[in-house]
Amino acid sequence: MSDKLNSNNLKTIAYSKIVDLTHSIHPNIPLWPGDPAPEFETVAQIETEGYFLRKFSMGEHSGTHMNAPNSFDSGRESIDNYPPQSLVVPAIAIDIRRQSLANPDYNLTIEDVLNWEQEHGLIKPGCLIILDTGWQEKWENQAAFLNRDGDGICHFPGFGKAVTKFLLTERLIAGVGTDTHGVDPGRDESLSVNKQVLEHQGIVLENLTNLDQLPAADSTLVIGILRLVGGSGSPVSVLAFVP
């Protein structure tokens, strides 16, 4: 892990580069069906007010974002309840680009995880598992990114139910992330993976990018949330510190 404890009990992050895993926000980003489009409005001009200022609005689950437990249970924690120490986490990346290219409905399996561990070692408790599906390449094309069929069902890869339970109970992970619009496979409208992770107040990151620049292990993520009081989620800035 790149997060180490020194003799003064201060945590440090050893890194050689920083990778930004965050998409830029503009009005034409891919949106989950029914979500509001980002809007920008200029409220001050340099020529008239002496400074430039805009206001903007967007959905809490748009762009690169993090979900909160109250997305599915009104009695659970909102995004502003995540303590800051939970937002700095070691991360591993599992590459399923080959499988996703062959099958857009591919689900990560326990076998995939065990194969990853054979090569890179046992996943340590407290890690965030990033799924590199290659979907980031479709970001500028909403139709391709959501990949909806004639019935409106999305088709993109994600975490399977069984492997999510395995990672939560057997590997004690901190959360999951992916480069698609959902950690659940697109056609799983039950959103069961989201619900499993958020029941533990885990981290769920969606619409990540630049995952091809991450090593398989030893990155440290720093997740910057907007502390929206009562928020069901938040657009986030995610930086990966790579050793």
Short mmCIF file of C-alpha atoms in Angstrom, two decimals:
data_model
loop_
_atom_site.label_atom_id
_atom_site.label_comp_id
_atom_site.label_asym_id
_atom_site.label_seq_id
_atom_site.Cartn_x
_atom_site.Cartn_y
_atom_site.Cartn_z
CA MET A 1 0.00 0.00 0.00
CA SER A 2 1.17 3.51 -0.70
CA ASP A 3 -0.42 4.82 2.50
CA LYS A 4 2.21 4.26 5.20
CA LEU A 5 2.66 5.04 8.89
CA ASN A 6 5.85 6.87 9.87
CA SER A 7 7.55 7.14 13.27
CA ASN A 8 5.45 10.18 14.22
CA ASN A 9 2.18 8.30 13.57
CA LEU A 10 1.54 10.50 10.55
CA LYS A 11 0.15 8.85 7.44
CA THR A 12 1.99 9.59 4.20
CA ILE A 13 1.25 8.77 0.58
CA ALA A 14 4.21 7.72 -1.56
CA TYR A 15 3.61 8.51 -5.23
CA SER A 16 5.40 9.17 -8.49
CA LYS A 17 2.41 10.59 -10.38
CA ILE A 18 -1.17 11.72 -9.89
CA VAL A 19 -3.92 10.54 -12.23
CA ASP A 20 -7.19 12.47 -12.39
CA LEU A 21 -10.06 9.97 -12.62
CA THR A 22 -12.67 12.71 -13.07
CA HIS A 23 -14.63 13.63 -16.21
CA SER A 24 -15.05 17.32 -17.01
CA ILE A 25 -18.61 18.62 -16.61
CA HIS A 26 -20.49 20.19 -19.50
CA PRO A 27 -24.16 20.23 -20.62
CA ASN A 28 -23.77 17.26 -22.99
CA ILE A 29 -22.33 14.61 -20.67
CA PRO A 30 -24.05 11.19 -20.76
CA LEU A 31 -26.99 11.17 -18.35
CA TRP A 32 -28.93 8.40 -16.67
CA PRO A 33 -32.45 8.33 -18.17
CA GLY A 34 -34.58 10.94 -16.42
CA ASP A 35 -31.70 12.82 -14.77
CA PRO A 36 -31.49 16.60 -15.27
CA ALA A 37 -28.86 17.95 -17.66
CA PRO A 38 -26.15 20.21 -16.22
CA GLU A 39 -26.99 23.87 -16.71
CA PHE A 40 -24.70 26.90 -16.54
CA GLU A 41 -25.84 30.50 -16.33
CA THR A 42 -23.63 33.56 -16.27
CA VAL A 43 -24.59 35.88 -13.40
CA ALA A 44 -21.67 38.34 -13.51
CA GLN A 45 -19.50 39.66 -16.33
CA ILE A 46 -16.08 41.27 -16.08
CA GLU A 47 -17.26 44.09 -18.34
CA THR A 48 -20.18 45.03 -16.06
CA GLU A 49 -19.57 43.67 -12.55
CA GLY A 50 -15.77 43.56 -12.70
CA TYR A 51 -15.62 39.79 -12.24
CA PHE A 52 -16.85 36.61 -13.94
CA LEU A 53 -19.27 34.27 -12.14
CA ARG A 54 -21.63 31.50 -13.17
CA LYS A 55 -24.18 29.42 -11.33
CA PHE A 56 -24.72 25.81 -12.25
CA SER A 57 -27.04 22.93 -11.47
CA MET A 58 -26.83 19.19 -12.10
CA GLY A 59 -28.08 15.91 -10.74
CA GLU A 60 -26.41 14.46 -7.65
CA HIS A 61 -25.65 11.26 -9.61
CA SER A 62 -24.29 12.84 -12.80
CA GLY A 63 -20.76 13.09 -14.12
CA THR A 64 -18.11 11.38 -12.03
CA HIS A 65 -20.02 10.91 -8.79
CA MET A 66 -20.41 9.05 -5.51
CA ASN A 67 -23.66 7.57 -4.22
CA ALA A 68 -24.92 7.66 -0.63
CA PRO A 69 -26.99 5.12 1.37
CA ASN A 70 -30.08 7.34 1.45
CA SER A 71 -30.36 6.81 -2.32
CA PHE A 72 -32.29 3.65 -1.48
CA ASP A 73 -33.26 4.05 2.20
CA SER A 74 -34.50 7.42 3.44
CA GLY A 75 -33.44 6.55 6.98
CA ARG A 76 -29.80 6.00 6.07
CA GLU A 77 -26.77 8.28 5.81
CA SER A 78 -26.57 11.12 3.29
CA ILE A 79 -23.43 12.11 1.41
CA ASP A 80 -22.47 14.75 3.99
CA ASN A 81 -22.15 12.02 6.66
CA TYR A 82 -19.05 10.39 5.14
CA PRO A 83 -16.09 11.17 7.43
CA PRO A 84 -13.04 12.64 5.67
CA GLN A 85 -10.81 9.70 6.63
CA SER A 86 -13.11 7.36 4.69
CA LEU A 87 -12.44 9.33 1.50
CA VAL A 88 -8.72 8.52 1.32
CA VAL A 89 -8.51 4.84 0.40
CA PRO A 90 -6.09 2.34 -1.13
CA ALA A 91 -7.32 1.03 -4.46
CA ILE A 92 -6.79 -1.87 -6.81
CA ALA A 93 -7.85 -2.06 -10.45
CA ILE A 94 -9.23 -5.16 -12.13
CA ASP A 95 -9.02 -5.06 -15.92
CA ILE A 96 -11.99 -6.68 -17.70
CA ARG A 97 -11.68 -4.74 -20.95
CA ARG A 98 -11.25 -7.92 -23.00
CA GLN A 99 -14.35 -9.56 -21.50
CA SER A 100 -16.40 -6.36 -21.86
CA LEU A 101 -15.47 -5.99 -25.52
CA ALA A 102 -16.76 -9.50 -26.18
CA ASN A 103 -19.84 -9.15 -23.97
CA PRO A 104 -21.25 -5.73 -22.93
CA ASP A 105 -23.33 -7.48 -20.24
CA TYR A 106 -20.27 -9.04 -18.60
CA ASN A 107 -20.38 -9.43 -14.80
CA LEU A 108 -17.21 -9.53 -12.73
CA THR A 109 -16.97 -12.96 -11.09
CA ILE A 110 -15.33 -14.43 -8.00
CA GLU A 111 -13.05 -16.34 -10.37
CA ASP A 112 -11.90 -13.04 -11.88
CA VAL A 113 -10.99 -11.79 -8.40
CA LEU A 114 -9.15 -15.00 -7.46
CA ASN A 115 -7.21 -14.86 -10.73
CA TRP A 116 -6.25 -11.25 -9.97
CA GLU A 117 -5.07 -12.31 -6.50
CA GLN A 118 -2.95 -15.12 -7.91
CA GLU A 119 -0.97 -12.52 -9.82
CA HIS A 120 -1.01 -9.57 -7.42
CA GLY A 121 -1.64 -10.97 -3.94
CA LEU A 122 -4.60 -11.11 -1.58
CA ILE A 123 -6.84 -8.03 -1.54
CA LYS A 124 -6.30 -6.27 1.78
CA PRO A 125 -9.17 -5.04 3.96
CA GLY A 126 -10.17 -1.44 3.36
CA CYS A 127 -9.37 -1.40 -0.36
CA LEU A 128 -11.62 0.10 -3.01
CA ILE A 129 -12.07 -2.15 -6.04
CA ILE A 130 -12.02 -0.34 -9.39
CA LEU A 131 -13.42 -2.10 -12.42
CA ASP A 132 -11.72 -1.09 -15.68
CA THR A 133 -14.22 -2.04 -18.40
CA GLY A 134 -12.90 0.23 -21.16
CA TRP A 135 -16.26 2.05 -21.18
CA GLN A 136 -14.55 5.40 -20.64
CA GLU A 137 -13.77 5.40 -24.37
CA LYS A 138 -17.50 5.80 -25.08
CA TRP A 139 -18.01 8.85 -22.85
CA GLU A 140 -18.47 11.40 -25.64
CA ASN A 141 -21.24 9.30 -27.22
CA GLN A 142 -24.26 9.01 -24.92
CA ALA A 143 -25.96 6.37 -27.06
CA ALA A 144 -22.89 4.14 -26.99
CA PHE A 145 -22.16 4.86 -23.32
CA LEU A 146 -25.61 3.82 -22.07
CA ASN A 147 -26.06 1.25 -24.86
CA ARG A 148 -29.85 1.03 -24.49
CA ASP A 149 -31.82 -1.54 -26.43
CA GLY A 150 -35.27 -1.16 -27.99
CA ASP A 151 -36.90 -1.64 -24.59
CA GLY A 152 -34.77 1.08 -22.99
CA ILE A 153 -32.60 -1.39 -21.04
CA CYS A 154 -28.95 -0.37 -20.68
CA HIS A 155 -26.20 -2.83 -21.55
CA PHE A 156 -22.81 -2.26 -19.94
CA PRO A 157 -20.61 -4.42 -17.68
CA GLY A 158 -20.45 -4.30 -13.89
CA PHE A 159 -19.97 -6.17 -10.64
CA GLY A 160 -21.93 -9.41 -10.19
CA LYS A 161 -24.06 -9.92 -7.08
CA ALA A 162 -22.06 -12.93 -5.84
CA VAL A 163 -18.66 -11.29 -6.25
CA THR A 164 -19.88 -8.15 -4.48
CA LYS A 165 -20.98 -10.20 -1.48
CA PHE A 166 -17.64 -12.04 -1.56
CA LEU A 167 -15.65 -8.80 -1.64
CA LEU A 168 -17.66 -7.25 1.18
CA THR A 169 -17.67 -10.26 3.52
CA GLU A 170 -14.46 -12.12 2.65
CA ARG A 171 -12.17 -9.23 1.68
CA LEU A 172 -13.79 -6.45 3.75
CA ILE A 173 -13.49 -3.88 0.98
CA ALA A 174 -14.19 -0.17 1.43
CA GLY A 175 -16.18 0.14 -1.76
CA VAL A 176 -16.31 -0.17 -5.52
CA GLY A 177 -15.88 2.04 -8.57
CA THR A 178 -16.18 1.80 -12.34
CA ASP A 179 -15.96 3.73 -15.61
CA THR A 180 -19.59 3.02 -16.58
CA HIS A 181 -22.73 4.79 -15.39
CA GLY A 182 -23.31 2.12 -12.74
CA VAL A 183 -21.41 -0.41 -10.65
CA ASP A 184 -24.38 -2.70 -11.35
CA PRO A 185 -24.48 -4.23 -14.82
CA GLY A 186 -26.65 -1.99 -16.98
CA ARG A 187 -29.47 -4.48 -17.35
CA ASP A 188 -29.75 -5.10 -13.57
CA GLU A 189 -32.52 -2.64 -12.78
CA SER A 190 -32.66 -3.85 -9.15
CA LEU A 191 -29.38 -1.96 -8.49
CA SER A 192 -28.47 -4.76 -6.10
CA VAL A 193 -24.72 -4.08 -6.10
CA ASN A 194 -25.26 -0.43 -5.16
CA LYS A 195 -27.57 -1.49 -2.36
CA GLN A 196 -25.16 -4.15 -1.01
CA VAL A 197 -22.25 -1.72 -0.78
CA LEU A 198 -24.28 1.19 0.57
CA GLU A 199 -25.79 -0.98 3.31
CA HIS A 200 -22.25 -0.89 4.78
CA GLN A 201 -21.94 2.88 4.10
CA GLY A 202 -19.31 1.88 1.59
CA ILE A 203 -18.07 3.98 -1.30
CA VAL A 204 -19.71 3.72 -4.72
CA LEU A 205 -17.96 5.64 -7.51
CA GLU A 206 -19.37 5.78 -11.04
CA ASN A 207 -18.30 7.38 -14.33
CA LEU A 208 -14.58 7.28 -13.54
CA THR A 209 -12.07 7.85 -16.32
CA ASN A 210 -8.36 7.34 -17.10
CA LEU A 211 -8.49 3.89 -15.53
CA ASP A 212 -6.05 2.64 -18.16
CA GLN A 213 -3.39 4.76 -16.42
CA LEU A 214 -3.74 2.93 -13.10
CA PRO A 215 -1.55 0.02 -11.98
CA ALA A 216 -3.27 -3.14 -10.81
CA ALA A 217 -2.43 -2.38 -7.16
CA ASP A 218 -1.04 0.16 -4.69
CA SER A 219 -2.80 3.35 -5.81
CA THR A 220 -4.33 5.66 -3.21
CA LEU A 221 -7.53 7.52 -4.03
CA VAL A 222 -8.46 10.92 -2.63
CA ILE A 223 -12.17 11.58 -3.16
CA GLY A 224 -13.46 15.14 -2.97
CA ILE A 225 -17.19 15.26 -2.28
CA LEU A 226 -19.57 18.21 -2.12
CA ARG A 227 -21.09 18.09 1.37
CA LEU A 228 -24.65 18.47 0.18
CA VAL A 229 -26.75 18.30 3.33
CA GLY A 230 -29.16 15.40 2.93
CA GLY A 231 -27.68 14.60 -0.48
CA SER A 232 -28.25 11.22 -2.13
CA GLY A 233 -24.85 11.56 -3.73
CA SER A 234 -22.43 14.13 -5.06
CA PRO A 235 -20.38 14.93 -8.12
CA VAL A 236 -16.81 14.23 -7.04
CA SER A 237 -13.21 14.89 -7.95
CA VAL A 238 -11.19 11.67 -7.68
CA LEU A 239 -7.38 11.76 -7.73
CA ALA A 240 -5.27 8.61 -7.80
CA PHE A 241 -1.80 8.81 -6.28
CA VAL A 242 0.27 6.19 -8.10
CA PRO A 243 3.60 4.91 -6.71
#
